[in-house]
Structure formats: structure tokens, C-alpha cells
mmCIF file of C-alpha atoms in Angstrom:
data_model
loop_
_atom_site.group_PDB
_atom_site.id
_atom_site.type_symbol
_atom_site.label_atom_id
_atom_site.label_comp_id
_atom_site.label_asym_id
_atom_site.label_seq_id
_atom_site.Cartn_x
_atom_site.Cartn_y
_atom_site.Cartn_z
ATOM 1 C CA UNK A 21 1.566 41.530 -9.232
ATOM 2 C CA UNK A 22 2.419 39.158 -11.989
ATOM 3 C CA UNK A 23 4.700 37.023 -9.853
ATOM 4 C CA UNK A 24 1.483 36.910 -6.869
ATOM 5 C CA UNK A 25 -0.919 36.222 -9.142
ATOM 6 C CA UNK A 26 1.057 32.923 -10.762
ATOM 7 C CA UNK A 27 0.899 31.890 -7.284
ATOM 8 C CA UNK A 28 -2.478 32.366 -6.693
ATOM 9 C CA UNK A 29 -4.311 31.366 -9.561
ATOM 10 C CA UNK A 30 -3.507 27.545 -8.244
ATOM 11 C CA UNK A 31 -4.673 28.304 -4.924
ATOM 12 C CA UNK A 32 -8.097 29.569 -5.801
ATOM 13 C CA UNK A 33 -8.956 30.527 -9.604
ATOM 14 C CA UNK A 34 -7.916 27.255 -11.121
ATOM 15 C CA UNK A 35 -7.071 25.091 -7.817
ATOM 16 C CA UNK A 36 -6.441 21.491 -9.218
ATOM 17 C CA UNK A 37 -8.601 19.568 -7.460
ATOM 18 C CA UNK A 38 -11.539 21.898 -6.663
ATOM 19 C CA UNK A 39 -12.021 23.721 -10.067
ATOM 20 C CA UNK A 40 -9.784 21.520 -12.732
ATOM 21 C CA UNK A 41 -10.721 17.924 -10.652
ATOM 22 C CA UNK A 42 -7.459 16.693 -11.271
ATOM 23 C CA UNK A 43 -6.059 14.147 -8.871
ATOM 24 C CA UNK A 44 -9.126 13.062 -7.519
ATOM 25 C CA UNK A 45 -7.967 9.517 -6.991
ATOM 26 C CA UNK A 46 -5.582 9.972 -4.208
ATOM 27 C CA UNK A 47 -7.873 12.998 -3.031
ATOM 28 C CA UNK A 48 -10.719 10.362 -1.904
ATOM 29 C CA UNK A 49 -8.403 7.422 -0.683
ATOM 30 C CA UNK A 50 -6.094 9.568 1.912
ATOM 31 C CA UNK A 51 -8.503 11.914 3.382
ATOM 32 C CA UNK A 52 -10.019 9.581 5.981
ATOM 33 C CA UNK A 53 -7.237 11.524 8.505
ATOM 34 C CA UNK A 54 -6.119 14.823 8.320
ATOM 35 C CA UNK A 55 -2.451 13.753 9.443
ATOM 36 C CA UNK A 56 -2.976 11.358 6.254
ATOM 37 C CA UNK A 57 -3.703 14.295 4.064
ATOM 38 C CA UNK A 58 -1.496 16.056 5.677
ATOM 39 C CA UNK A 59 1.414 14.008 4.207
ATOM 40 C CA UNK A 60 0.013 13.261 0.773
ATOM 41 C CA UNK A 61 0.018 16.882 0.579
ATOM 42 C CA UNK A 62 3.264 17.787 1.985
ATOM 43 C CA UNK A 63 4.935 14.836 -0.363
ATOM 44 C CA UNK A 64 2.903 16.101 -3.847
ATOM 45 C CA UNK A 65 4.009 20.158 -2.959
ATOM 46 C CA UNK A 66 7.892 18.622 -2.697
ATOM 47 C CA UNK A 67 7.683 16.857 -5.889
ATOM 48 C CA UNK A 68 5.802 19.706 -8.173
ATOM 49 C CA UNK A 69 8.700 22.202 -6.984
ATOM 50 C CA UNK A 70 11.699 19.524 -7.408
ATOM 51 C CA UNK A 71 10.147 18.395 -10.575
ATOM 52 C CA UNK A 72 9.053 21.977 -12.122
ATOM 53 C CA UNK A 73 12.142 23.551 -10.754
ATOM 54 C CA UNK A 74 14.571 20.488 -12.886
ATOM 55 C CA UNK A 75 12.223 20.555 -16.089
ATOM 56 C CA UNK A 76 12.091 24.738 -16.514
ATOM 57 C CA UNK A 77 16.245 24.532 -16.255
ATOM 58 C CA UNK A 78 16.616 21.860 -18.853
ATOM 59 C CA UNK A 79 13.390 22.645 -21.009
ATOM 60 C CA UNK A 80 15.582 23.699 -23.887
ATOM 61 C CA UNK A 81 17.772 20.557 -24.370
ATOM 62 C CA UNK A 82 15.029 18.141 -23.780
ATOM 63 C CA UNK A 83 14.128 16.656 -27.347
ATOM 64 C CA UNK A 84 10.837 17.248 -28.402
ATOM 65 C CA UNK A 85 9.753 13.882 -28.925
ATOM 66 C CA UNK A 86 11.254 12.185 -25.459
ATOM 67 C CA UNK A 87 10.259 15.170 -23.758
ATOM 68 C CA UNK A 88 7.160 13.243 -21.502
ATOM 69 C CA UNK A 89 9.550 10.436 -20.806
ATOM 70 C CA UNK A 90 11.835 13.051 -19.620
ATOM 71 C CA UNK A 91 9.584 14.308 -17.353
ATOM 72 C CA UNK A 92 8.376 11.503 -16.206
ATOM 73 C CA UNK A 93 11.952 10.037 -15.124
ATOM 74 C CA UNK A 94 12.433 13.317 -13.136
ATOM 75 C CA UNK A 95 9.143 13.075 -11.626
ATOM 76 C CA UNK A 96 9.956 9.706 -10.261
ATOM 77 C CA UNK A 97 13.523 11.375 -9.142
ATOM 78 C CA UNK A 98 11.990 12.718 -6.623
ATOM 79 C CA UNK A 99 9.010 10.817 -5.486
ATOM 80 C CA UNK A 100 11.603 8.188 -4.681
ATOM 81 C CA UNK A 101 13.383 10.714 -2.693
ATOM 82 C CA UNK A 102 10.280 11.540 -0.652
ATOM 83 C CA UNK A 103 9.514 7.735 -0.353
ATOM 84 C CA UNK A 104 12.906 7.126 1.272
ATOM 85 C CA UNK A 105 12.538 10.079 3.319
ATOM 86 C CA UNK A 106 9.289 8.641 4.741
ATOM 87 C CA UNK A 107 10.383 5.357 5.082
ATOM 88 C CA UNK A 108 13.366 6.552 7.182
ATOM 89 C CA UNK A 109 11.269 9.648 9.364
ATOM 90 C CA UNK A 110 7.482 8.924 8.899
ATOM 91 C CA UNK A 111 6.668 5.074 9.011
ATOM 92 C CA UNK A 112 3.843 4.562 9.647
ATOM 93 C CA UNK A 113 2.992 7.852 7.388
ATOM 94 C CA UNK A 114 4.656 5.899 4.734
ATOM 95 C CA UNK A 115 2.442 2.832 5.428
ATOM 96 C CA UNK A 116 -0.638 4.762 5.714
ATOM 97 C CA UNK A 117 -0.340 6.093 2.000
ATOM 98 C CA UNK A 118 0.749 2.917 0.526
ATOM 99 C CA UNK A 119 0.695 2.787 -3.698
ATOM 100 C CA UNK A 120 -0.703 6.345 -3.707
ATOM 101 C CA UNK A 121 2.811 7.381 -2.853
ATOM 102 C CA UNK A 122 4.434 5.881 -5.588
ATOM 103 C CA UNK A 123 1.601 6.889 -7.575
ATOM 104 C CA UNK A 124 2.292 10.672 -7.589
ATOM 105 C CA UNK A 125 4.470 9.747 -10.537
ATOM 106 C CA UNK A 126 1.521 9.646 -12.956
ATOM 107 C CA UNK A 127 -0.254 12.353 -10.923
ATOM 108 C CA UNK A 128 -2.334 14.237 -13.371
ATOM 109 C CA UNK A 129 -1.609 17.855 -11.513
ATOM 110 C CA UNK A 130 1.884 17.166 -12.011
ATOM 111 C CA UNK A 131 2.201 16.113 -14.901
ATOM 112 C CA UNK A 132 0.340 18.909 -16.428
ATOM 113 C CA UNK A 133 2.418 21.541 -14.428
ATOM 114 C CA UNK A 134 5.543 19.769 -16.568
ATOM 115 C CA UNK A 135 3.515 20.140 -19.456
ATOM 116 C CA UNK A 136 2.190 22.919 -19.876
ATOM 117 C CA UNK A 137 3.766 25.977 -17.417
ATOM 118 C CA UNK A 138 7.419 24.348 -16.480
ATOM 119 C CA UNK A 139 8.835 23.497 -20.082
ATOM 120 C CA UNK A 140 7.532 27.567 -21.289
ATOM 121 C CA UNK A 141 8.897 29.485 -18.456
ATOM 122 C CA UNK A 142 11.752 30.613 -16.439
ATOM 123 C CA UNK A 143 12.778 28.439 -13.404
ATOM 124 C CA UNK A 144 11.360 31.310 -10.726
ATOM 125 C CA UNK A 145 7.941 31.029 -12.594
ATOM 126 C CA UNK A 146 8.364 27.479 -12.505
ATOM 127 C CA UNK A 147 8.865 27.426 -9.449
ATOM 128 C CA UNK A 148 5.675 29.991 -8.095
ATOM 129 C CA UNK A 149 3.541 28.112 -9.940
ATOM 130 C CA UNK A 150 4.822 24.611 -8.654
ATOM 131 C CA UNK A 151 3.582 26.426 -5.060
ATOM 132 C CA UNK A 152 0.496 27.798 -6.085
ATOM 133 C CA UNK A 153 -0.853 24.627 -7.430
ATOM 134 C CA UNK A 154 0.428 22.224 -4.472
ATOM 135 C CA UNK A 155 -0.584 24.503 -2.075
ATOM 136 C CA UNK A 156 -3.842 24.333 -3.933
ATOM 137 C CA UNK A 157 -3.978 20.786 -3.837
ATOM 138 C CA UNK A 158 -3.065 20.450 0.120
ATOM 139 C CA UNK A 159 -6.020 23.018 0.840
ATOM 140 C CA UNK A 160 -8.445 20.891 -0.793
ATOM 141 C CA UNK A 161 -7.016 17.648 0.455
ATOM 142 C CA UNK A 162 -7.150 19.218 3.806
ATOM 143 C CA UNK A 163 -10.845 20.448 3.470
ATOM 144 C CA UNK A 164 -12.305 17.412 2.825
ATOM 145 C CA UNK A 165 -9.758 15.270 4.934
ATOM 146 C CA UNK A 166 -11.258 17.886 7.810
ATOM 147 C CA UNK A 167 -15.243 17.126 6.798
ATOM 148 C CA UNK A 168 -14.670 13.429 7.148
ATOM 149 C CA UNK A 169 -12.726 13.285 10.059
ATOM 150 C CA UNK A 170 -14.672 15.642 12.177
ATOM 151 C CA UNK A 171 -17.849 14.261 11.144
ATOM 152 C CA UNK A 172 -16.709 10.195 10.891
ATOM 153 C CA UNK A 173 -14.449 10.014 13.875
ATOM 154 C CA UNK A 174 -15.034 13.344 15.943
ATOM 155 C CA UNK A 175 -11.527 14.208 16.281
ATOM 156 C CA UNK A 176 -9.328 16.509 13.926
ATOM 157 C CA UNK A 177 -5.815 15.022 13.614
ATOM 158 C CA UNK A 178 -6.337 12.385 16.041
ATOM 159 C CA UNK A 179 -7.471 14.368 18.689
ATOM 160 C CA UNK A 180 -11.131 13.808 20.073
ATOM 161 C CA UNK A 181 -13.751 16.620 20.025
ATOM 162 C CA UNK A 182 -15.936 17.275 22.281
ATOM 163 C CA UNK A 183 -19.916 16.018 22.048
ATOM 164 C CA UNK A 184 -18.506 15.100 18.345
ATOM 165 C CA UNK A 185 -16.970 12.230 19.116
ATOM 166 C CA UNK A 186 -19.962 10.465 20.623
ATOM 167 C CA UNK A 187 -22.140 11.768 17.992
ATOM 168 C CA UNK A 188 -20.202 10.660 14.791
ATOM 169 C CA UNK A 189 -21.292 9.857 10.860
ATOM 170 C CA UNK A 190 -18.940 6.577 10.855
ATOM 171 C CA UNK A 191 -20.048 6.269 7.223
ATOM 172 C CA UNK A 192 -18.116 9.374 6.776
ATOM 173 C CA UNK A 193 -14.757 7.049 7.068
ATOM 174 C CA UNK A 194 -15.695 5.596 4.260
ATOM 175 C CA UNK A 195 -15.313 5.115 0.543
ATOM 176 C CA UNK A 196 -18.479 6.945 0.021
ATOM 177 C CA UNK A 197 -17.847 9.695 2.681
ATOM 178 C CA UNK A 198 -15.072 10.749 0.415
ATOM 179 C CA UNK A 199 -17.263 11.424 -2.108
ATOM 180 C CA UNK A 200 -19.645 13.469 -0.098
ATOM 181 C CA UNK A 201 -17.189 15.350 1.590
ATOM 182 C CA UNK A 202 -15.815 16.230 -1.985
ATOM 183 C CA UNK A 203 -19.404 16.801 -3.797
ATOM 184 C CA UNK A 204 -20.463 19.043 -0.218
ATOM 185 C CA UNK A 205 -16.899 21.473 -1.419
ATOM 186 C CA UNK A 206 -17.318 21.854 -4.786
ATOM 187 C CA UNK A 207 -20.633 22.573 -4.350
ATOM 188 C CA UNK A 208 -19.722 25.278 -2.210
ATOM 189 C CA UNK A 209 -17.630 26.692 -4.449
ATOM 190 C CA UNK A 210 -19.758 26.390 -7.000
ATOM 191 C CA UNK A 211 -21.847 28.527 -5.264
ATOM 192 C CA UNK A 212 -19.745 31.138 -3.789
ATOM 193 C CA UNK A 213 -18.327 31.986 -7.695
ATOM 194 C CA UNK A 214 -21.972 31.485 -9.104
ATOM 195 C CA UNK A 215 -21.071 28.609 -11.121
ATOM 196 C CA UNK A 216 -17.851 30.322 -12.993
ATOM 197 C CA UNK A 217 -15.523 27.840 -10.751
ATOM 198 C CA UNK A 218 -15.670 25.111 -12.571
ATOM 199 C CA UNK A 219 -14.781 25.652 -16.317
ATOM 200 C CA UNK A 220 -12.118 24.696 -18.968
ATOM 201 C CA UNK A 221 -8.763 26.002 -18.049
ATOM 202 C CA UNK A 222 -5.369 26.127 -19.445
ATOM 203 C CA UNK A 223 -5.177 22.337 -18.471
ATOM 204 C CA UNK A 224 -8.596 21.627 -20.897
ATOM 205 C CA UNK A 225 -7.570 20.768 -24.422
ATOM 206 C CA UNK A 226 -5.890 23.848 -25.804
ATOM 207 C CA UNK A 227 -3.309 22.488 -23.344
ATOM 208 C CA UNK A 228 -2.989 18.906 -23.845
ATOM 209 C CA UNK A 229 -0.020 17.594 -26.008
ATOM 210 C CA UNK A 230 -2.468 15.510 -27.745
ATOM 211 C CA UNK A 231 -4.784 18.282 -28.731
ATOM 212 C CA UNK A 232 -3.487 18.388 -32.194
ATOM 213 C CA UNK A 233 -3.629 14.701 -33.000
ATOM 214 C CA UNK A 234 -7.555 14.190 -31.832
ATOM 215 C CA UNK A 235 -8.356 17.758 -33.542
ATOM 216 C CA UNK A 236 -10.446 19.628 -30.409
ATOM 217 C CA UNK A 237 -7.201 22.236 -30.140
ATOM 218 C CA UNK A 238 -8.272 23.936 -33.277
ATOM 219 C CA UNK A 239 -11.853 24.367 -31.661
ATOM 220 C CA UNK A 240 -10.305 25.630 -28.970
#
């Protein structure tokens, strides 16, 4: 049970996006297509296992100090595998994303994996965890990638709906649709967990690495 439940806590009880609104940025600019989310999400699940599954097995000969460079450098190991990969396999995928590719380097939900579960636990943890919280993040890109392409273009990965696609919210496409899309989901979860969603987690400051320098860890 201890095993499911590191798995699932990223999925639902502390998903990054819907309940710890990390990642946002990429969240809002790819989900105008589901196939676009799709990929973002496919490409961010790859690097939080590579990445979480490299940091756990060298946590304990990683200085202290260098450590976030560290992790950084492996992060960007294999984003630039996934780039290539793309490049080669999914063009036009790979075109579609554009800098938020690359940008899953500094991606907050990644980062924070690193930080705070992959350099305290054993690989396999490291590595459940790593699933729980992309898996987590693909959901809720594919949520709101769903919302604004049903309702902007009447299709759902490219394919037309019927009586939806002549009767569309174009606006949905948008910048702003993004944000409605995302405001409509977390209000629904708000709801559904009667407002206990969307509180501090593990990620809040009794997590950060700079906790102890700005002084909110000890009022933690």
C-alpha cells in the first residue's frame, strides 16, 4: 500500500498542476490540441523518470553544495534526448512545442521531484513517484487540452465532432481560453474535495532548499 499510494498521491492528492499549480506555463501554451498535450505530456513523464531514476542512484556522491547544478545537467540529459527523438520521429510535434520543449529543463514539477523525493529515497521510490506526478501532470494537461479543443475547434485530436464543430467557442483557442479551461478544473476540484485540494504541500516551503535562508521553514 505504501508503494500505490507514492504513486497516487501525484495523480490526485497533490497532482502538480491541479492542486500544487506548478508548471502552469507550458500547461496554458500547449493545450490548444490534445495531440499537442499529448506530447508535452508524454516528453515531461520521460524526463521525471530518466531524471529521478539518475539523481536517487547518485544522491549520495553528489556534493551538497553543486547538488542543483547536478540536477539540472541531468535534467537537460535527457530533455535533449527527447528533443532529438522528436526531431527525428515527431516533426511537426517537435515544431508545435517549440521553446517549451527545451524549457522542461527549468520545469518547476521537475525540479522539485529532484529536490525534494529523488535525492531522499531509493531508486524504485524514485522512480513511482517520478510516475505518479507525470502522470498527474498529463491528466491535467489533457483535461484542459480536451475543454479547449472540444469547445474552440469541435474536434478532439483533430477529429471533427458532430453539431460541435459548427457550433464552436473559437475564443477557446486562445490565450485566454487557456485560462478558463484551467480556472473551470480547478474549480471543480475545488469543489469535489470541499476546498481541501488546494493547500501547502510537501513542495510549499518546508520543502524548498531555500527555506532556511528566507526563515518561513522554521514556521513551517
Amino acid at each position: 500500500m505504501k508503494k500505490l499510494a507514492i504513486v497516487t498521491k501525484g495523480i490526485a492528492k497533490e497532482n502538480p498542476a491541479l492542486v500544487s499549480l506548478l508548471g502552469l506555463c507550458p500547461v496554458l501554451a500547449v493545450s490548444a490540441n490534445v495531440s499537442h498535450a499529448l506530447g508535452m505530456g508524454i516528453a515531461t513523464v520521460f524526463v521525471l523518470v530518466g531524471s529521478s531514476t539518475v539523481i536517487s542512484s547518485i544522491r549520495n556522491i553528489i556534493p551538497v553544495k553543486v547538488r542543483i547544478p547536478c540536477f539540472i545537467v541531468v535534467i537537460a540529459g535527457f530533455v535533449t534526448i527527447i528533443m532529438m527523438f522528436m526531431q527525428a520521429y515527431a516533426y511537426s510535434l517537435y515544431l508545435a512545442l517549440g521553446i517549451f520543449l527545451p524549457l522542461i529543463t527549468v520545469n518547476c514539477v521537475i525540479f522539485s521531484r529532484a529536490e525534494v523525493f529523488a535525492r531522499n529515497n531509493t531508486i524504485g521510490d524514485s522512480i513511482l513517484d517520478a510516475i505518479g506526478y507525470g502522470t498527474g501532470y498529463m491528466l491535467a494537461l489533457l483535461a484542459i487540452s480536451t475543454i479547449r479543443e472540444v469547445v474552440g475547434k469541435g474536434s478532439w485530436l483533430g477529429v471533427p465532432l458532430p453539431l460541435l464543430k459548427d457550433f464552436n467557442i473559437p475564443l477557446f483557442s486562445f490565450a485566454p481560453g487557456g485560462f478558463i479551461a484551467l480556472a473551470l478544473i480547478l474549480a471543480i476540484v475545488n469543489k469535489v474535495s470541499k476546498g481541501t485540494a488546494i493547500k501547502k504541500t510537501e513542495t510549499a516551503c518546508a520543502g524548498c532548499p531555500s527555506a532556511s535562508r528566507c526563515g518561513k521553514g522554521d514556521a513551517e
